[in-house]
Short mmCIF file of C-alpha atoms in Angstrom, two decimals:
data_model
loop_
_atom_site.label_atom_id
_atom_site.label_comp_id
_atom_site.label_asym_id
_atom_site.label_seq_id
_atom_site.Cartn_x
_atom_site.Cartn_y
_atom_site.Cartn_z
CA MET A 1 -180.37 -156.58 -71.30
CA ILE A 2 -184.32 -154.03 -70.94
CA GLY A 3 -186.62 -154.71 -73.91
CA THR A 4 -187.83 -152.45 -75.32
CA THR A 5 -192.18 -151.93 -77.32
CA GLU A 6 -190.81 -152.96 -79.95
CA ASN A 7 -189.50 -156.43 -78.55
CA TYR A 8 -193.31 -157.08 -77.39
CA PRO A 9 -195.79 -154.79 -78.82
CA ALA A 10 -198.87 -156.96 -78.17
CA ALA A 11 -198.84 -156.50 -74.32
CA LEU A 12 -197.94 -152.98 -74.23
CA GLN A 13 -200.19 -152.24 -77.15
CA ASP A 14 -202.95 -149.72 -75.90
CA THR A 15 -206.41 -150.13 -76.76
CA SER A 16 -208.04 -148.10 -74.56
CA GLY A 17 -208.87 -145.19 -77.09
CA HIS A 18 -210.54 -147.85 -79.53
CA SER A 19 -214.89 -148.78 -80.01
CA GLY A 20 -215.57 -152.19 -78.39
CA VAL A 21 -218.19 -152.65 -80.78
CA SER A 22 -217.91 -154.21 -84.59
CA TRP A 23 -220.81 -152.53 -86.24
CA ALA A 24 -219.46 -155.08 -89.90
CA ALA A 25 -220.40 -158.39 -87.34
CA ILE A 26 -223.37 -156.90 -85.88
CA PHE A 27 -224.67 -156.61 -89.92
CA ALA A 28 -223.87 -159.98 -90.75
CA GLY A 29 -225.07 -161.14 -88.10
CA ALA A 30 -228.84 -159.50 -88.31
CA ALA A 31 -228.69 -160.25 -91.93
CA ALA A 32 -227.90 -164.17 -91.05
CA ALA A 33 -231.25 -163.50 -88.45
CA ALA A 34 -233.50 -162.19 -90.57
CA ALA A 35 -232.93 -164.05 -93.29
CA LEU A 36 -233.32 -167.80 -91.39
CA SER A 37 -235.83 -165.73 -89.37
CA LEU A 38 -238.32 -165.82 -92.56
CA LEU A 39 -236.97 -169.12 -94.04
CA LEU A 40 -238.20 -170.76 -91.09
CA LEU A 41 -241.64 -169.09 -90.47
CA MET A 42 -242.16 -169.14 -94.54
CA LEU A 43 -241.19 -173.58 -93.49
CA GLY A 44 -243.56 -172.75 -90.70
CA ALA A 45 -246.13 -170.95 -92.78
CA GLY A 46 -246.04 -174.13 -94.99
CA LEU A 47 -246.69 -176.94 -92.54
CA GLY A 48 -249.25 -174.86 -91.04
CA PHE A 49 -251.73 -175.04 -94.73
CA SER A 50 -250.97 -178.38 -94.70
CA ALA A 51 -252.29 -179.60 -91.66
CA VAL A 52 -255.22 -177.10 -91.91
CA SER A 53 -258.40 -179.21 -92.98
CA PRO A 54 -261.56 -177.03 -94.42
CA TRP A 55 -263.93 -180.14 -93.92
CA ALA A 56 -265.44 -180.14 -90.78
CA ASN A 57 -263.39 -182.91 -87.42
CA GLU A 58 -260.94 -183.08 -89.79
CA GLY A 59 -256.99 -181.67 -89.07
CA VAL A 60 -256.01 -179.48 -86.80
CA GLY A 61 -258.15 -176.76 -84.91
CA ALA A 62 -257.74 -173.87 -83.64
CA LYS A 63 -256.24 -173.64 -80.72
CA GLY A 64 -254.01 -176.07 -81.63
CA LEU A 65 -252.93 -174.36 -84.31
CA GLY A 66 -252.71 -171.35 -82.71
CA ILE A 67 -250.63 -173.19 -79.77
CA THR A 68 -248.29 -174.50 -82.40
CA ALA A 69 -247.75 -171.23 -84.10
CA ILE A 70 -246.91 -169.62 -80.61
CA ILE A 71 -244.68 -171.89 -79.69
CA TRP A 72 -243.16 -172.04 -83.73
CA LEU A 73 -242.81 -168.69 -83.16
CA ALA A 74 -240.58 -168.52 -80.29
CA VAL A 75 -238.55 -171.48 -81.08
CA THR A 76 -238.17 -169.54 -85.03
CA GLN A 77 -236.90 -166.39 -82.86
CA ILE A 78 -234.53 -168.63 -80.85
CA ILE A 79 -232.87 -170.44 -83.37
CA ALA A 80 -232.21 -167.02 -86.13
CA SER A 81 -231.12 -165.37 -82.82
CA GLY A 82 -228.90 -167.60 -81.78
CA MET A 83 -227.20 -168.02 -84.90
CA GLY A 84 -227.11 -163.96 -85.41
CA GLY A 85 -225.24 -163.76 -82.10
CA TYR A 86 -222.99 -166.10 -82.88
CA LEU A 87 -222.06 -164.93 -86.39
CA ALA A 88 -221.39 -161.05 -84.91
CA GLY A 89 -219.57 -163.15 -81.37
CA ARG A 90 -217.30 -164.79 -84.91
CA LEU A 91 -216.74 -161.99 -86.95
CA ARG A 92 -216.14 -159.47 -84.59
CA VAL A 93 -212.69 -158.08 -84.42
CA ARG A 94 -209.84 -159.47 -81.83
CA TRP A 95 -209.15 -157.79 -78.97
CA ALA A 96 -205.66 -158.10 -77.01
CA SER A 97 -205.30 -157.54 -73.44
CA LEU A 98 -208.44 -158.53 -72.00
CA HIS A 99 -210.05 -160.00 -69.31
CA GLY A 100 -211.59 -163.28 -70.09
CA ASP A 101 -215.14 -161.69 -68.93
CA GLU A 102 -215.27 -158.50 -70.49
CA VAL A 103 -214.57 -160.25 -74.08
CA TYR A 104 -217.31 -162.52 -73.54
CA PHE A 105 -219.68 -159.42 -72.41
CA ARG A 106 -218.32 -157.87 -75.33
CA ASP A 107 -219.48 -161.03 -77.50
CA THR A 108 -222.55 -161.22 -75.47
CA ALA A 109 -223.63 -157.22 -76.53
CA HIS A 110 -222.94 -157.96 -79.94
CA GLY A 111 -225.01 -161.24 -80.35
CA PHE A 112 -227.92 -158.70 -78.31
CA LEU A 113 -227.24 -155.82 -80.99
CA SER A 114 -227.28 -158.62 -84.04
CA TRP A 115 -230.80 -159.38 -83.14
CA ALA A 116 -232.29 -155.69 -81.97
CA VAL A 117 -230.72 -154.80 -85.25
CA ALA A 118 -233.17 -157.72 -87.42
CA THR A 119 -236.14 -157.04 -85.56
CA LEU A 120 -235.52 -153.63 -86.03
CA VAL A 121 -235.16 -154.24 -90.08
CA THR A 122 -237.96 -156.73 -89.72
CA ALA A 123 -240.41 -155.15 -88.31
CA THR A 124 -239.60 -152.30 -90.65
CA LEU A 125 -240.19 -154.24 -93.00
CA VAL A 126 -243.63 -156.20 -92.30
CA ALA A 127 -245.00 -152.61 -90.99
CA GLY A 128 -244.49 -151.35 -94.27
CA SER A 129 -246.04 -153.73 -96.14
CA VAL A 130 -249.41 -154.20 -94.04
CA SER A 131 -249.10 -150.69 -94.79
CA SER A 132 -249.93 -151.18 -98.32
CA VAL A 133 -252.17 -153.72 -98.23
CA ILE A 134 -254.22 -151.22 -95.71
CA GLY A 135 -253.87 -148.54 -98.23
CA SER A 136 -254.54 -151.13 -101.23
CA GLY A 137 -257.93 -152.71 -99.56
CA VAL A 138 -259.24 -148.96 -98.28
CA GLN A 139 -258.66 -147.67 -102.21
CA ALA A 140 -260.61 -150.50 -103.26
CA GLY A 141 -263.21 -150.62 -100.66
CA ALA A 142 -263.23 -147.18 -102.21
CA SER A 143 -263.81 -147.84 -105.96
CA VAL A 144 -266.20 -150.75 -105.20
CA ALA A 145 -268.00 -148.36 -102.53
CA SER A 146 -267.90 -145.16 -105.05
CA GLY A 147 -269.11 -148.00 -107.94
CA ALA A 148 -271.96 -149.36 -106.37
CA ALA A 149 -273.17 -145.44 -105.40
CA THR A 150 -273.63 -144.42 -109.12
CA ALA A 151 -274.91 -147.94 -109.58
CA MET A 152 -277.91 -147.65 -107.52
CA SER A 153 -277.74 -143.63 -108.63
CA SER A 154 -278.87 -144.60 -112.03
CA ALA A 155 -280.96 -147.78 -111.10
CA ALA A 156 -282.92 -145.49 -108.82
CA GLY A 157 -283.40 -142.83 -111.41
CA SER A 158 -284.35 -145.38 -114.07
CA ALA A 159 -286.34 -146.74 -111.61
CA ALA A 160 -287.88 -143.33 -110.64
CA GLY A 161 -289.08 -142.87 -114.32
CA ASN A 162 -290.46 -146.13 -114.91
CA GLN A 163 -292.50 -145.01 -112.31
CA ALA A 164 -293.24 -142.14 -113.22
CA ASN A 165 -293.88 -143.34 -116.73
CA LYS A 166 -295.76 -145.97 -115.31
CA GLY A 167 -297.84 -144.25 -113.65
CA ALA A 168 -298.47 -141.67 -116.36
CA GLY A 169 -299.70 -144.39 -118.39
CA ASN A 170 -302.33 -146.50 -116.06
CA GLY A 171 -305.05 -143.86 -117.39
CA THR A 172 -304.26 -144.34 -121.39
CA ASP A 173 -304.68 -148.28 -120.38
CA TYR A 174 -307.80 -147.84 -119.14
CA PHE A 175 -309.56 -145.99 -122.27
CA ILE A 176 -307.64 -147.86 -123.98
CA ASP A 177 -309.21 -151.81 -121.78
CA THR A 178 -312.23 -149.62 -123.16
CA LEU A 179 -311.90 -149.95 -126.93
CA PHE A 180 -312.37 -153.75 -126.20
CA ARG A 181 -314.51 -154.55 -124.08
CA ASP A 182 -317.45 -156.94 -124.98
CA ASP A 183 -320.88 -157.73 -123.19
CA ARG A 184 -320.61 -160.97 -124.23
CA GLY A 185 -318.19 -161.57 -121.42
CA THR A 186 -315.85 -162.82 -123.94
CA ALA A 187 -312.89 -165.46 -121.92
CA VAL A 188 -309.37 -163.37 -120.93
CA SER A 189 -305.90 -165.17 -119.65
CA GLU A 190 -305.90 -164.60 -115.66
CA ASP A 191 -302.42 -162.24 -116.53
CA ALA A 192 -305.08 -160.76 -118.41
CA ALA A 193 -307.98 -160.33 -116.11
CA HIS A 194 -305.31 -159.46 -113.31
CA GLY A 195 -304.46 -156.27 -115.16
CA ILE A 196 -308.07 -155.18 -116.21
CA VAL A 197 -309.07 -155.37 -112.89
CA THR A 198 -305.52 -152.91 -111.25
CA ARG A 199 -306.34 -150.05 -114.09
CA ILE A 200 -309.78 -149.87 -113.17
CA PHE A 201 -309.03 -150.06 -109.19
CA VAL A 202 -306.46 -147.62 -109.81
CA ARG A 203 -308.26 -145.36 -111.80
CA SER A 204 -311.23 -145.02 -109.70
CA LEU A 205 -309.59 -144.90 -106.21
CA GLY A 206 -307.78 -142.34 -107.77
CA ASN A 207 -310.12 -140.05 -109.39
CA ASP A 208 -312.94 -139.96 -106.50
CA GLY A 209 -313.24 -143.11 -105.11
CA GLN A 210 -316.47 -144.21 -107.12
CA LEU A 211 -316.16 -147.15 -109.30
CA SER A 212 -319.06 -146.59 -112.46
CA ASN A 213 -321.61 -148.63 -113.58
CA GLU A 214 -320.20 -149.54 -116.29
CA ASP A 215 -316.47 -150.82 -114.76
CA ARG A 216 -318.70 -152.31 -111.94
CA THR A 217 -320.80 -154.33 -114.61
CA TYR A 218 -317.39 -154.98 -116.68
CA LEU A 219 -315.64 -156.08 -113.48
CA ALA A 220 -318.54 -158.28 -112.17
CA GLN A 221 -318.72 -160.27 -115.92
CA ILE A 222 -314.82 -160.68 -115.85
CA VAL A 223 -315.44 -162.38 -111.91
CA ALA A 224 -318.50 -164.58 -112.63
CA GLN A 225 -316.15 -165.79 -115.94
CA ARG A 226 -313.14 -166.64 -113.78
CA THR A 227 -315.10 -168.06 -110.81
CA ASN A 228 -318.54 -169.40 -112.32
CA LEU A 229 -320.35 -166.57 -109.79
CA SER A 230 -323.94 -165.73 -111.18
CA GLN A 231 -323.71 -161.99 -112.77
CA PRO A 232 -325.29 -160.77 -109.35
CA GLU A 233 -323.47 -162.79 -107.23
CA ALA A 234 -320.21 -161.47 -109.02
CA GLU A 235 -321.21 -157.92 -108.51
CA GLN A 236 -321.88 -158.60 -105.33
CA ARG A 237 -318.21 -159.73 -104.70
CA VAL A 238 -316.70 -156.09 -107.30
CA ASP A 239 -319.16 -154.23 -104.31
CA GLN A 240 -317.53 -155.86 -101.28
CA VAL A 241 -313.65 -156.12 -102.29
CA TYR A 242 -314.30 -152.03 -104.03
CA THR A 243 -315.20 -150.74 -100.83
CA LYS A 244 -312.53 -152.64 -98.90
CA ALA A 245 -310.00 -151.06 -100.95
CA HIS A 246 -311.30 -147.50 -100.97
CA GLN A 247 -311.83 -148.26 -97.06
CA ALA A 248 -307.61 -149.56 -96.91
CA ILE A 249 -306.48 -145.93 -98.39
CA GLU A 250 -309.09 -143.81 -96.46
CA ASP A 251 -307.28 -145.45 -93.42
CA ALA A 252 -303.69 -144.83 -94.39
CA LYS A 253 -304.51 -141.42 -95.41
CA VAL A 254 -305.79 -140.57 -91.41
CA LYS A 255 -302.65 -141.84 -90.58
CA ALA A 256 -300.45 -140.11 -92.79
CA LYS A 257 -302.07 -136.91 -91.35
CA GLU A 258 -301.35 -137.96 -87.73
#
């Protein structure tokens, strides 16, 4: 009796029109590979942090850590890709009436595709995370720079105002000092003496460059009090220092004009 196709359905079934790719198995293998790769990377990061020491001459060096990281990444990819490819090959649909070499090729292709999908997904996630971190860093840097610029502008304005007030008060302070001058050579502190001398010098050099006899005598009294010099010696020192200060200002004016 001649057999019919009903007696041998598997042997006579035509599978040439069916796709040789089982995407469900590929995505399952890719998910397994990505998850295993993530776990191994976290494990490697923990081991790396435990091997590094903040103290000098302790723990793994930079060169050793770099080599270890490269080896660990390579091993991680091999293990994760192997597991994903194995699952993709075992979960794919069964093919009938195929040569063993063709089955082997299709299983290998499924493993490769699962690795490729896992790599693309991982790269996309990493790129998105890095972009988010960089964007947040740039935004934070811009905010800090803007705040610093505002603070610097405020500080500059305050400094300019203080300097203007200080410059305007020099003349007034000079006249106030003259109210308390004493020909008896009343003792003054070092800070007070510096302030008095500074105000007299600024006023005299800023006006006509001439030191009045009254100011000269008063400065000599202060110098004599602070240095135990005689009045004539103190007056001579005042003349020398004032002449040097006046000459320094004139030299600065000449250089500025050049």
